[in-house]
Every structure is written in structure tokens, then in C-alpha cells.
Amino acid sequence: MSTYKYARIPAGGERITAEGDRLRVPDRPIIPFIEGDGIGPDIWAATRHVVDASVTTAYGDEREIRWMEILAGEKAHRRTGEWLPEETFRALREFRVGIKGPLTTPVGRGIRSLNVTLRKVLDLYSCVRPVRWIEGVPSPMKEPQKLDVVIFRENTEDVYAGIEWESGTPEADRVRAFLTGEMQAAIREASGIGIKPISPFGTKRHVAAAIRYAIDRGRTGMTLVHKGNIMKFTEGAFADWGYEVARERFPDETVPESRIWNGEDADGRIVVGDRIADAMFQQVLLRPDEYDILVTPNLNGDYLSDACAAQVGGLGMAPGANIGDGVALFEATHGTAPKYAGQDKVNPGSVILSAVMMLEHLGWNEAAQRIERGLAGAIGAKTVTYDLARQMDDATKVGTFRFGEEVVGHM
Ligand code: NAP
């Protein structure tokens, strides 16, 4: 194991290794965590308590996570003078699986966002967000239980790649001059200009990851969500390359939806279809139970994840992960909610559910199921944090850590 200046490698732990795209998980894996800023320390303390209890309840003394704190955000800046020390990236690469709380975006220091930097440097190319209703969570839908999807959002390309030029700058004028002069494009004077790159490389590795996820978890459908009717060579190509990956790399495990429409039996294979993005927003409202894994480019996925999360009760209970070839980083999807920092008040549900995803990623499904049962029990008993309590009748409002203890109590 390499040496770290700030982080301590916990005694008795072992490294998670990989064989091809499969993880080899020892009984005492070392898992790095980033506590996070603002409400991070509160929600992390509750989450760690819940995860440790789930592993003990499921496996007794046989398994245990050896947590290793790594620094990022304000805590890192206080201790090291840096927002994201180099060794934090190194630890995530070395130990392969990590979990984090939310991080403040430092303003005006040349860093766009610590989260974006982590994703970029570690090449975490798929953002994975399962969206499923937990019984008892207040929802604006009549039948929230009908939505059970996993959104795979591409993380590195699209208009989010950050290639853009401000209106009126010499750079924007030069790009416009090239496009209007040499490419015969019509672009108004003084336009701000952004570029939307979508590549076969970026698309195919992302879609392949979604298919492997579907196979591992026995999911039955995958929908490529795109706006290819308008943006043919980016979004349309995304769908074409997606079908190509399914056909060429997973011929026995997948079947295109068109063949099912022609009367073929799915026969246990994953049915691969596609939808235009605007229609997809209608479908998740009107026919949610017909959808399973939704694979999207970056921008569509950003919108769709929050819209779906709202259907099952909002971002407070929405988990996520950013996954690349060697590293997976699980995280809360909300921010640092600074006005509640240190008050032991907010809902730790989002990080707890991210930890459920992490345990499933390790193959520790028994522990993951215990947490899901515990969460459902605590929410069913209406012993919840302020955000859920204010939407429920007769709820008992509890603090962050106490909510964690309630989850443990219902495992
Ligand atoms: P935010 O931190 O997500 O908070 C917005 C509101 O959402 C809160 O005021 C609260 O609503 C509710 N909320 C968030 N987390 C909650 C929880 N665990 N339990 C209950 N309610 C919760 O968004 P923000 O204020 O826009 O962003 C603050 C900072 O977080 C910024 O620096 C931003 O850059 C950063 N950020 C980080 C991440 C990340 O690390 N992944 C993601 C997004 C934002 P009420 O006021 O209604 O109670």
C-alpha cells in the first residue's frame, strides 16, 4: 500500500482488488470516506453508524468495513491548505470504492466545483441514480410505487464538457467567424457559443456499464433517452452507438425492442429501446412501471434524475454514485445545506441510500437489504427528520443521528 501524509490506513484492513471488470472484496475492506462540508459531518456520522450496524447484523464478526478518512473541501483546506489534496485521488484509485458527503464549491478560486473535479480527474464517467419510492415517504404522485428506475447519466461529455465562450469575447468571435465563414453556419452576431461533443468512445463505455449493471442486478429493460430527432449527430448518434454496443458486445444478453414488437419473446434478455427525451418526461409520469434502466447523455440525465426524484419524494432521499473503470464514488445528491450545519437536524437518507448502493456494489446484498428494511421501518413508524415530518400527519420529529438509530432499530 502506498503512503499517505494526512490519511491513516486503518490496521487490519485489506485492499479491494479487481479481476477484469469484477471486484474482489476481502472481508475487511478498506473504504475511504469524505465527510463533506456543511451538514456533511452530521449525515456522515449517522450513515456510518447505520452501515456498521447493517454489516454486523448481516455477517456478525465475519465482515467489517475498515473506514479510512480522506480529505476534501473545507476540512482539507483547513488542514492542508488545499481543497483537494493529491493523495485523496490516490486513495480513491488505490482502494477503488469510496463514499462522500456533499462539498462546498469554493467561490472564485479557479476551481469550478470539487465534485466536478473529482469526477474529471478520476474519470468517473457514469452517474448512477436509482429512483424508487420508500413506503411512507410523502410524494406528489398518486401511485409513487410504480416508478422504479435507475438513471445512468453520462458524466464527461455533452454541453457539460465546459467548452464555451462568452458573448462579445475575441474567442467567441473567432469561433463564430470560423463557423459562419468556413462551415456556412448561421450564427447571430455576439452570440455566446457552447460546444456539444458526444463521442462513440464516451457513449459506448457508458452504455456498456449500464448493461453490465442491468445483468448483475437482473433488470429487464434499458431505454436510451435522447433528442436525436433534432440533434442527429450527437444525441441521435448516442442512441445508435448504444444499440451498437448492445448488439455487438452483449448479443446473448440483450434484444432490441423492435424485435419484441414483432412478436419475439424476450426470454430473460434485457429489452433495449429508445425514447425521445421530451416524451420520456411524459412516460415517467404516465407509464412509470414500463421503464427500468434509463441511459442518457449528460444534460438530459441531469434534468431527468431530479424530475424522477421529485416523483418519489424529492432530493432528500435520492442516492447517487459516480462510477468509472477503476473507481466508484457513492454520494449524497443534495448539497451542503449550510444553514443547517452542525444542528443534527437534516435527513441523512440520501447518503444512507448511497451506502446501500455501495454495499450492493461490493456484493454485500444482505447488509444492503437490512438498511432498506430499517429505513422503511423508521419511515413507516413516522419517526423522521424535519423535512419528512413537515409533510406527514402525526410524525415524531427526530434529529439526524437519532434517525440513524431508528433505522438500526428497524433492521
Ligand atoms: P442544498 O445544500 O442541497 O440545500 C438546499 C435545500 O435542500 C436545503 O435548504 C434544504 O431545504 C434541502 N436539503 C438539502 N439537503 C437536505 C437534507 N439532507 N435533509 C433535508 N433537507 C435537505 O443546495 P444549495 O443550498 O443550493 O447548495 C449549498 C452548497 O452545496 C453549495 O456550495 C453547492 O455548490 C453545494 N452542492 C454540493 C453538491 C455535492 O457535493 N454533491 C451538490 C449540490 C450542491 P429546506 O430549506 O426547505 O429545509
Short mmCIF file of C-alpha atoms and ligand atoms in Angstrom, two decimals:
data_model
loop_
_atom_site.label_atom_id
_atom_site.label_comp_id
_atom_site.label_asym_id
_atom_site.label_seq_id
_atom_site.Cartn_x
_atom_site.Cartn_y
_atom_site.Cartn_z
CA MET A 1 0.00 0.00 0.00
CA SER A 2 1.25 3.47 -0.73
CA THR A 3 1.97 6.01 1.99
CA TYR A 4 -0.25 8.95 2.85
CA LYS A 5 0.65 12.19 4.57
CA TYR A 6 -2.76 13.07 6.02
CA ALA A 7 -4.84 9.91 5.76
CA ARG A 8 -4.24 6.92 8.06
CA ILE A 9 -4.53 3.45 6.61
CA PRO A 10 -6.63 1.51 9.13
CA ALA A 11 -4.95 -1.51 10.73
CA GLY A 12 -6.18 -4.96 9.75
CA GLY A 13 -7.91 -3.79 6.59
CA GLU A 14 -7.29 -5.05 3.07
CA ARG A 15 -7.48 -3.50 -0.36
CA ILE A 16 -10.32 -4.25 -2.73
CA THR A 17 -8.81 -5.59 -5.97
CA ALA A 18 -10.22 -6.25 -9.43
CA GLU A 19 -10.14 -9.05 -11.97
CA GLY A 20 -11.24 -7.68 -15.32
CA ASP A 21 -14.37 -5.68 -14.56
CA ARG A 22 -15.17 -7.75 -11.44
CA LEU A 23 -14.27 -6.63 -7.91
CA ARG A 24 -12.62 -8.94 -5.40
CA VAL A 25 -13.80 -7.78 -2.00
CA PRO A 26 -11.99 -9.01 1.14
CA ASP A 27 -13.87 -9.50 4.43
CA ARG A 28 -12.32 -6.35 5.92
CA PRO A 29 -12.13 -3.92 3.01
CA ILE A 30 -10.59 -0.50 3.49
CA ILE A 31 -13.10 2.08 2.29
CA PRO A 32 -12.11 5.75 2.08
CA PHE A 33 -14.72 8.33 3.02
CA ILE A 34 -15.01 12.09 2.63
CA GLU A 35 -17.10 13.51 5.45
CA GLY A 36 -18.23 16.55 3.46
CA ASP A 37 -18.90 20.19 4.33
CA GLY A 38 -21.88 21.89 5.99
CA ILE A 39 -24.28 19.14 7.06
CA GLY A 40 -21.73 16.53 5.89
CA PRO A 41 -20.35 15.62 9.35
CA ASP A 42 -23.90 15.16 10.74
CA ILE A 43 -25.20 12.95 7.96
CA TRP A 44 -21.95 11.01 7.71
CA ALA A 45 -21.94 10.16 11.47
CA ALA A 46 -25.48 8.77 11.19
CA THR A 47 -24.66 6.90 7.99
CA ARG A 48 -21.52 5.27 9.36
CA HIS A 49 -23.45 4.07 12.39
CA VAL A 50 -26.15 2.57 10.14
CA VAL A 51 -23.70 0.89 7.75
CA ASP A 52 -21.59 -0.64 10.53
CA ALA A 53 -24.73 -1.96 12.23
CA SER A 54 -26.03 -3.45 8.96
CA VAL A 55 -22.76 -5.31 8.34
CA THR A 56 -22.65 -6.66 11.91
CA THR A 57 -26.32 -7.67 11.78
CA ALA A 58 -25.84 -9.41 8.44
CA TYR A 59 -22.45 -11.08 8.92
CA GLY A 60 -21.57 -10.98 12.65
CA ASP A 61 -17.78 -10.83 13.14
CA GLU A 62 -17.00 -12.25 9.72
CA ARG A 63 -17.05 -8.95 7.87
CA GLU A 64 -16.29 -5.38 8.77
CA ILE A 65 -15.61 -2.19 6.85
CA ARG A 66 -12.34 -0.51 7.84
CA TRP A 67 -13.08 3.16 7.20
CA MET A 68 -10.29 5.49 6.13
CA GLU A 69 -10.91 9.23 6.21
CA ILE A 70 -9.59 11.17 3.23
CA LEU A 71 -9.71 14.93 2.99
CA ALA A 72 -11.61 17.19 0.61
CA GLY A 73 -13.38 20.53 0.82
CA GLU A 74 -13.22 22.88 3.79
CA LYS A 75 -11.69 20.34 6.17
CA ALA A 76 -8.91 19.66 3.65
CA HIS A 77 -8.34 23.37 3.16
CA ARG A 78 -8.08 23.97 6.92
CA ARG A 79 -5.61 21.12 7.45
CA THR A 80 -3.55 21.16 4.26
CA GLY A 81 -4.17 24.49 2.52
CA GLU A 82 -5.59 22.61 -0.45
CA TRP A 83 -9.23 21.89 -1.35
CA LEU A 84 -8.47 18.54 -2.92
CA PRO A 85 -5.09 17.12 -1.90
CA GLU A 86 -3.42 14.85 -4.44
CA GLU A 87 -3.49 11.92 -2.01
CA THR A 88 -7.29 11.97 -1.95
CA PHE A 89 -7.34 10.99 -5.62
CA ARG A 90 -4.59 8.45 -5.00
CA ALA A 91 -6.53 6.81 -2.14
CA LEU A 92 -9.70 6.53 -4.22
CA ARG A 93 -7.70 4.92 -7.05
CA GLU A 94 -5.89 2.57 -4.70
CA PHE A 95 -8.91 1.41 -2.70
CA ARG A 96 -11.42 1.56 -5.63
CA VAL A 97 -14.62 2.22 -3.67
CA GLY A 98 -15.36 5.37 -1.68
CA ILE A 99 -18.25 7.36 -0.24
CA LYS A 100 -18.65 11.09 0.27
CA GLY A 101 -20.85 13.76 1.78
CA PRO A 102 -21.60 17.00 -0.07
CA LEU A 103 -18.81 19.50 -0.73
CA THR A 104 -18.99 23.28 -0.88
CA THR A 105 -17.95 24.79 -4.16
CA PRO A 106 -15.22 27.33 -3.27
CA VAL A 107 -16.05 30.61 -4.94
CA GLY A 108 -13.54 32.49 -7.10
CA ARG A 109 -10.50 30.25 -6.67
CA GLY A 110 -10.30 28.91 -10.18
CA ILE A 111 -11.99 25.62 -9.24
CA ARG A 112 -15.32 25.09 -10.95
CA SER A 113 -16.57 22.53 -8.45
CA LEU A 114 -14.84 19.96 -6.26
CA ASN A 115 -17.39 17.36 -7.31
CA VAL A 116 -16.77 18.01 -10.98
CA THR A 117 -13.01 17.90 -10.37
CA LEU A 118 -13.27 14.54 -8.59
CA ARG A 119 -15.34 13.12 -11.48
CA LYS A 120 -12.96 14.50 -14.11
CA VAL A 121 -9.66 13.52 -12.54
CA LEU A 122 -10.87 10.01 -11.65
CA ASP A 123 -12.72 9.69 -14.99
CA LEU A 124 -15.96 8.64 -13.25
CA TYR A 125 -17.89 8.55 -16.49
CA SER A 126 -21.30 7.24 -15.40
CA CYS A 127 -23.52 8.93 -12.83
CA VAL A 128 -25.90 6.30 -11.47
CA ARG A 129 -29.10 7.28 -9.66
CA PRO A 130 -31.66 4.68 -8.64
CA VAL A 131 -35.08 6.21 -8.05
CA ARG A 132 -37.55 4.16 -6.09
CA TRP A 133 -40.25 5.06 -3.60
CA ILE A 134 -39.93 4.02 0.03
CA GLU A 135 -43.33 3.36 1.51
CA GLY A 136 -44.44 6.23 3.72
CA VAL A 137 -42.31 8.96 2.11
CA PRO A 138 -44.61 11.86 1.18
CA SER A 139 -44.91 12.12 -2.62
CA PRO A 140 -46.89 14.31 -5.03
CA MET A 141 -47.89 11.20 -7.04
CA LYS A 142 -50.99 9.02 -6.59
CA GLU A 143 -49.03 5.84 -7.13
CA PRO A 144 -45.34 6.60 -6.48
CA GLN A 145 -44.60 2.88 -6.08
CA LYS A 146 -44.92 2.47 -9.85
CA LEU A 147 -41.64 4.26 -10.51
CA ASP A 148 -38.57 2.05 -10.02
CA VAL A 149 -35.87 3.20 -12.43
CA VAL A 150 -32.11 3.59 -12.44
CA ILE A 151 -30.81 6.59 -14.36
CA PHE A 152 -27.39 6.21 -15.98
CA ARG A 153 -26.25 9.71 -16.91
CA GLU A 154 -23.07 10.16 -18.94
CA ASN A 155 -20.75 12.36 -16.90
CA THR A 156 -17.94 13.64 -19.12
CA GLU A 157 -19.32 14.93 -22.42
CA ASP A 158 -22.21 16.90 -23.95
CA VAL A 159 -22.78 20.62 -23.39
CA TYR A 160 -21.50 19.99 -19.85
CA ALA A 161 -17.94 19.43 -21.09
CA GLY A 162 -17.36 23.12 -20.27
CA ILE A 163 -16.32 24.19 -23.77
CA GLU A 164 -17.97 27.57 -24.19
CA TRP A 165 -17.14 31.17 -25.00
CA GLU A 166 -18.80 34.28 -23.63
CA SER A 167 -20.70 36.69 -25.87
CA GLY A 168 -18.55 39.54 -27.14
CA THR A 169 -15.14 37.95 -26.38
CA PRO A 170 -12.48 37.64 -29.11
CA GLU A 171 -12.65 33.84 -28.64
CA ALA A 172 -16.40 33.71 -29.32
CA ASP A 173 -15.93 35.98 -32.33
CA ARG A 174 -13.18 33.73 -33.71
CA VAL A 175 -15.26 30.58 -33.30
CA ARG A 176 -18.22 32.33 -34.92
CA ALA A 177 -16.05 33.56 -37.78
CA PHE A 178 -14.85 30.00 -38.45
CA LEU A 179 -18.35 28.52 -38.25
CA THR A 180 -20.04 31.15 -40.40
CA GLY A 181 -17.13 31.56 -42.84
CA GLU A 182 -15.83 28.04 -43.35
CA MET A 183 -18.76 25.89 -42.28
CA GLN A 184 -21.62 28.02 -43.66
CA ALA A 185 -23.40 28.00 -40.30
CA ALA A 186 -25.81 30.84 -39.48
CA ILE A 187 -24.95 32.29 -36.07
CA ARG A 188 -26.10 35.71 -34.87
CA GLU A 189 -23.52 38.33 -34.05
CA ALA A 190 -22.42 38.49 -30.40
CA SER A 191 -23.74 35.01 -29.64
CA GLY A 192 -22.35 33.13 -26.69
CA ILE A 193 -21.20 29.78 -28.08
CA GLY A 194 -21.05 26.32 -26.47
CA ILE A 195 -19.88 23.04 -27.96
CA LYS A 196 -21.67 19.73 -27.52
CA PRO A 197 -19.24 16.85 -28.06
CA ILE A 198 -20.61 13.28 -27.86
CA SER A 199 -18.19 10.53 -28.87
CA PRO A 200 -18.51 6.83 -29.68
CA PHE A 201 -15.85 6.12 -27.02
CA GLY A 202 -17.68 8.05 -24.27
CA THR A 203 -21.09 6.69 -25.23
CA LYS A 204 -20.11 3.07 -25.64
CA ARG A 205 -18.27 2.66 -22.34
CA HIS A 206 -21.21 4.31 -20.57
CA VAL A 207 -23.87 2.15 -22.22
CA ALA A 208 -21.77 -0.98 -21.62
CA ALA A 209 -21.59 -0.09 -17.90
CA ALA A 210 -25.39 0.26 -17.81
CA ILE A 211 -25.86 -3.12 -19.48
CA ARG A 212 -23.43 -4.82 -17.07
CA TYR A 213 -25.34 -3.20 -14.17
CA ALA A 214 -28.65 -4.49 -15.60
CA ILE A 215 -27.23 -8.01 -16.00
CA ASP A 216 -25.75 -8.09 -12.47
CA ARG A 217 -28.99 -6.96 -10.88
CA GLY A 218 -31.44 -8.91 -13.01
CA ARG A 219 -33.07 -5.81 -14.51
CA THR A 220 -35.13 -6.43 -17.62
CA GLY A 221 -35.24 -3.23 -19.67
CA MET A 222 -32.97 -0.45 -20.86
CA THR A 223 -34.07 2.76 -22.61
CA LEU A 224 -31.71 5.10 -24.44
CA VAL A 225 -33.08 8.61 -23.84
CA HIS A 226 -32.06 11.17 -26.46
CA LYS A 227 -33.13 14.12 -28.56
CA GLY A 228 -31.88 12.61 -31.79
CA ASN A 229 -34.82 13.83 -33.87
CA ILE A 230 -33.31 17.34 -33.60
CA MET A 231 -29.63 16.78 -32.74
CA LYS A 232 -28.91 13.90 -35.09
CA PHE A 233 -25.13 13.70 -34.93
CA THR A 234 -24.80 13.99 -31.15
CA GLU A 235 -27.95 12.72 -29.42
CA GLY A 236 -29.07 10.59 -32.38
CA ALA A 237 -25.60 9.08 -32.61
CA PHE A 238 -25.75 8.40 -28.84
CA ALA A 239 -28.78 6.16 -29.42
CA ASP A 240 -27.20 4.49 -32.49
CA TRP A 241 -23.95 3.74 -30.64
CA GLY A 242 -25.97 2.48 -27.66
CA TYR A 243 -27.80 -0.06 -29.82
CA GLU A 244 -24.47 -1.00 -31.40
CA VAL A 245 -22.88 -1.80 -28.02
CA ALA A 246 -25.85 -3.95 -27.06
CA ARG A 247 -25.79 -5.80 -30.40
CA GLU A 248 -22.04 -6.31 -30.64
CA ARG A 249 -20.91 -6.77 -27.03
CA PHE A 250 -23.97 -8.29 -25.41
CA PRO A 251 -25.69 -10.26 -28.20
CA ASP A 252 -26.90 -13.04 -25.88
CA GLU A 253 -27.99 -10.80 -23.01
CA THR A 254 -29.93 -8.11 -24.90
CA VAL A 255 -32.65 -7.88 -27.55
CA PRO A 256 -33.89 -4.70 -29.32
CA GLU A 257 -37.42 -3.61 -28.50
CA SER A 258 -38.34 -3.67 -32.22
CA ARG A 259 -37.96 -7.45 -32.24
CA ILE A 260 -40.25 -7.77 -29.23
CA TRP A 261 -42.83 -5.62 -31.07
CA ASN A 262 -42.55 -8.10 -33.95
CA GLY A 263 -43.56 -10.93 -31.65
CA GLU A 264 -40.21 -12.29 -30.41
CA ASP A 265 -40.01 -13.41 -26.78
CA ALA A 266 -37.55 -11.56 -24.50
CA ASP A 267 -36.61 -14.91 -22.99
CA GLY A 268 -34.83 -13.42 -19.99
CA ARG A 269 -32.85 -10.94 -22.10
CA ILE A 270 -32.68 -7.20 -21.44
CA VAL A 271 -35.00 -5.37 -23.84
CA VAL A 272 -33.19 -2.35 -25.30
CA GLY A 273 -35.30 0.52 -26.62
CA ASP A 274 -35.06 4.28 -27.05
CA ARG A 275 -37.28 7.31 -26.40
CA ILE A 276 -37.09 10.96 -27.36
CA ALA A 277 -36.24 12.93 -24.21
CA ASP A 278 -39.39 15.08 -24.06
CA ALA A 279 -41.60 12.01 -24.49
CA MET A 280 -39.61 10.31 -21.72
CA PHE A 281 -40.62 13.03 -19.26
CA GLN A 282 -44.25 12.19 -20.04
CA GLN A 283 -43.67 8.47 -19.84
CA VAL A 284 -42.18 8.57 -16.33
CA LEU A 285 -45.35 10.36 -15.21
CA LEU A 286 -47.95 8.44 -17.22
CA ARG A 287 -46.49 4.93 -17.58
CA PRO A 288 -43.72 4.74 -14.98
CA ASP A 289 -43.96 0.99 -14.50
CA GLU A 290 -42.93 0.31 -18.10
CA TYR A 291 -39.40 1.64 -17.55
CA ASP A 292 -36.33 0.23 -15.86
CA ILE A 293 -32.79 1.43 -16.68
CA LEU A 294 -32.73 4.86 -18.39
CA VAL A 295 -29.45 5.65 -20.16
CA THR A 296 -28.90 9.28 -21.07
CA PRO A 297 -26.33 11.81 -22.23
CA ASN A 298 -25.23 14.35 -19.64
CA LEU A 299 -27.82 17.15 -19.86
CA ASN A 300 -30.95 15.03 -20.29
CA GLY A 301 -29.82 12.88 -17.39
CA ASP A 302 -29.38 15.87 -15.11
CA TYR A 303 -32.98 17.00 -15.68
CA LEU A 304 -34.49 13.54 -15.67
CA SER A 305 -32.79 12.50 -12.39
CA ASP A 306 -34.25 15.42 -10.45
CA ALA A 307 -37.67 15.08 -12.07
CA CYS A 308 -37.85 11.39 -11.19
CA ALA A 309 -36.53 12.03 -7.67
CA ALA A 310 -39.35 14.53 -7.14
CA GLN A 311 -41.91 11.83 -8.01
CA VAL A 312 -40.76 9.67 -5.09
CA GLY A 313 -40.37 12.43 -2.51
CA GLY A 314 -37.50 14.69 -3.51
CA LEU A 315 -33.76 15.00 -3.32
CA GLY A 316 -33.52 14.44 0.45
CA MET A 317 -33.91 10.71 -0.20
CA ALA A 318 -32.10 10.42 -3.55
CA PRO A 319 -28.84 8.47 -3.64
CA GLY A 320 -26.19 8.51 -6.34
CA ALA A 321 -22.85 7.16 -7.45
CA ASN A 322 -20.21 8.19 -9.93
CA ILE A 323 -18.56 5.21 -11.48
CA GLY A 324 -15.58 4.74 -13.79
CA ASP A 325 -13.48 1.77 -14.83
CA GLY A 326 -11.36 1.51 -11.71
CA VAL A 327 -13.19 3.60 -9.11
CA ALA A 328 -16.73 4.05 -7.76
CA LEU A 329 -17.63 7.01 -5.55
CA PHE A 330 -21.00 6.98 -3.80
CA GLU A 331 -22.56 10.26 -2.68
CA ALA A 332 -25.50 12.26 -1.43
CA THR A 333 -27.17 14.07 -4.31
CA HIS A 334 -28.08 17.20 -2.33
CA GLY A 335 -25.67 19.95 -1.31
CA THR A 336 -24.16 21.10 1.99
CA ALA A 337 -27.29 22.96 3.23
CA PRO A 338 -25.01 25.38 5.18
CA LYS A 339 -27.84 26.94 7.20
CA TYR A 340 -28.35 23.58 8.96
CA ALA A 341 -24.66 22.76 9.50
CA GLY A 342 -23.88 21.27 12.92
CA GLN A 343 -27.52 21.27 14.06
CA ASP A 344 -28.06 17.49 13.93
CA LYS A 345 -31.26 18.26 12.07
CA VAL A 346 -31.26 17.18 8.42
CA ASN A 347 -32.20 13.92 6.78
CA PRO A 348 -29.27 11.52 6.29
CA GLY A 349 -31.41 9.37 3.92
CA SER A 350 -29.59 10.33 0.75
CA VAL A 351 -26.13 9.22 2.00
CA ILE A 352 -27.61 6.19 3.75
CA LEU A 353 -29.18 5.08 0.46
CA SER A 354 -25.88 5.81 -1.32
CA ALA A 355 -24.29 3.43 1.18
CA VAL A 356 -26.93 0.84 0.20
CA MET A 357 -25.75 1.23 -3.41
CA MET A 358 -22.16 0.88 -2.22
CA LEU A 359 -22.90 -2.35 -0.32
CA GLU A 360 -24.63 -3.75 -3.42
CA HIS A 361 -21.60 -2.76 -5.49
CA LEU A 362 -19.46 -4.79 -3.06
CA GLY A 363 -21.88 -7.70 -3.38
CA TRP A 364 -22.85 -7.35 0.32
CA ASN A 365 -26.54 -7.53 -0.52
CA GLU A 366 -27.64 -8.89 2.87
CA ALA A 367 -26.34 -5.77 4.62
CA ALA A 368 -27.90 -3.54 1.94
CA GLN A 369 -31.28 -5.19 2.43
CA ARG A 370 -31.10 -4.68 6.18
CA ILE A 371 -30.64 -0.95 5.70
CA GLU A 372 -33.57 -0.79 3.28
CA ARG A 373 -35.71 -2.64 5.81
CA GLY A 374 -34.53 -0.29 8.58
CA LEU A 375 -35.32 2.81 6.53
CA ALA A 376 -38.75 1.54 5.59
CA GLY A 377 -39.37 0.71 9.28
CA ALA A 378 -38.31 4.12 10.58
CA ILE A 379 -40.35 5.95 7.95
CA GLY A 380 -43.32 3.61 8.41
CA ALA A 381 -43.23 4.40 12.15
CA LYS A 382 -43.18 8.09 11.18
CA THR A 383 -40.06 8.72 13.25
CA VAL A 384 -38.39 11.06 10.79
CA THR A 385 -36.33 14.23 10.34
CA TYR A 386 -37.93 17.67 9.94
CA ASP A 387 -38.16 17.59 6.14
CA LEU A 388 -40.35 14.48 6.09
CA ALA A 389 -42.13 15.31 9.37
CA ARG A 390 -43.45 18.59 7.97
CA GLN A 391 -45.20 16.69 5.18
CA MET A 392 -46.66 13.90 7.35
CA ASP A 393 -49.54 13.81 9.83
CA ASP A 394 -48.69 12.76 13.40
CA ALA A 395 -44.98 12.29 12.76
CA THR A 396 -42.37 12.27 15.53
CA LYS A 397 -39.62 14.66 14.52
CA VAL A 398 -36.11 13.45 15.40
CA GLY A 399 -32.57 14.66 14.74
CA THR A 400 -30.10 13.26 12.22
CA PHE A 401 -28.29 10.78 14.46
CA ARG A 402 -31.44 9.63 16.20
CA PHE A 403 -32.98 8.93 12.79
CA GLY A 404 -29.95 6.71 12.08
CA GLU A 405 -30.58 4.89 15.36
CA GLU A 406 -34.23 4.40 14.38
CA VAL A 407 -33.08 2.85 11.10
CA VAL A 408 -30.81 0.48 13.03
CA GLY A 409 -33.65 -0.33 15.40
CA HIS A 410 -35.85 -1.45 12.48
CA MET A 411 -33.23 -3.59 10.70
P1 NAP B 1 -28.58 22.17 -0.85
O1 NAP B 1 -27.38 22.16 0.02
O2 NAP B 1 -28.95 20.88 -1.46
O3 NAP B 1 -29.78 22.71 0.05
C1 NAP B 1 -30.99 23.22 -0.47
C2 NAP B 1 -32.16 22.85 0.43
O4 NAP B 1 -32.46 21.48 0.25
C3 NAP B 1 -31.91 23.00 1.92
O5 NAP B 1 -32.05 24.30 2.34
C4 NAP B 1 -32.99 22.05 2.45
O6 NAP B 1 -34.31 22.59 2.27
C5 NAP B 1 -32.91 20.91 1.47
N1 NAP B 1 -31.97 19.86 1.87
C6 NAP B 1 -30.73 19.60 1.38
N2 NAP B 1 -30.20 18.54 1.97
C7 NAP B 1 -31.10 18.10 2.86
C8 NAP B 1 -31.14 17.01 3.78
N3 NAP B 1 -30.12 16.16 3.91
N4 NAP B 1 -32.23 16.87 4.55
C9 NAP B 1 -33.26 17.70 4.43
N5 NAP B 1 -33.31 18.73 3.59
C10 NAP B 1 -32.24 18.93 2.81
O7 NAP B 1 -28.41 23.22 -2.02
P2 NAP B 1 -27.71 24.66 -2.07
O8 NAP B 1 -28.08 25.45 -0.84
O9 NAP B 1 -28.05 25.16 -3.41
O10 NAP B 1 -26.14 24.36 -2.07
C11 NAP B 1 -25.31 24.56 -0.93
C12 NAP B 1 -23.86 24.16 -1.30
O11 NAP B 1 -23.80 22.77 -1.66
C13 NAP B 1 -23.25 24.91 -2.47
O12 NAP B 1 -21.90 25.25 -2.14
C14 NAP B 1 -23.24 23.91 -3.61
O13 NAP B 1 -22.20 24.14 -4.51
C15 NAP B 1 -23.05 22.62 -2.86
N6 NAP B 1 -23.55 21.42 -3.56
C16 NAP B 1 -22.82 20.28 -3.43
C17 NAP B 1 -23.28 19.09 -4.01
C18 NAP B 1 -22.45 17.84 -3.84
O14 NAP B 1 -21.49 17.85 -3.10
N7 NAP B 1 -22.81 16.75 -4.49
C19 NAP B 1 -24.49 19.06 -4.70
C20 NAP B 1 -25.24 20.25 -4.79
C21 NAP B 1 -24.75 21.42 -4.20
P3 NAP B 1 -35.17 23.48 3.29
O15 NAP B 1 -34.50 24.81 3.34
O16 NAP B 1 -36.51 23.52 2.64
O17 NAP B 1 -35.21 22.82 4.61
#
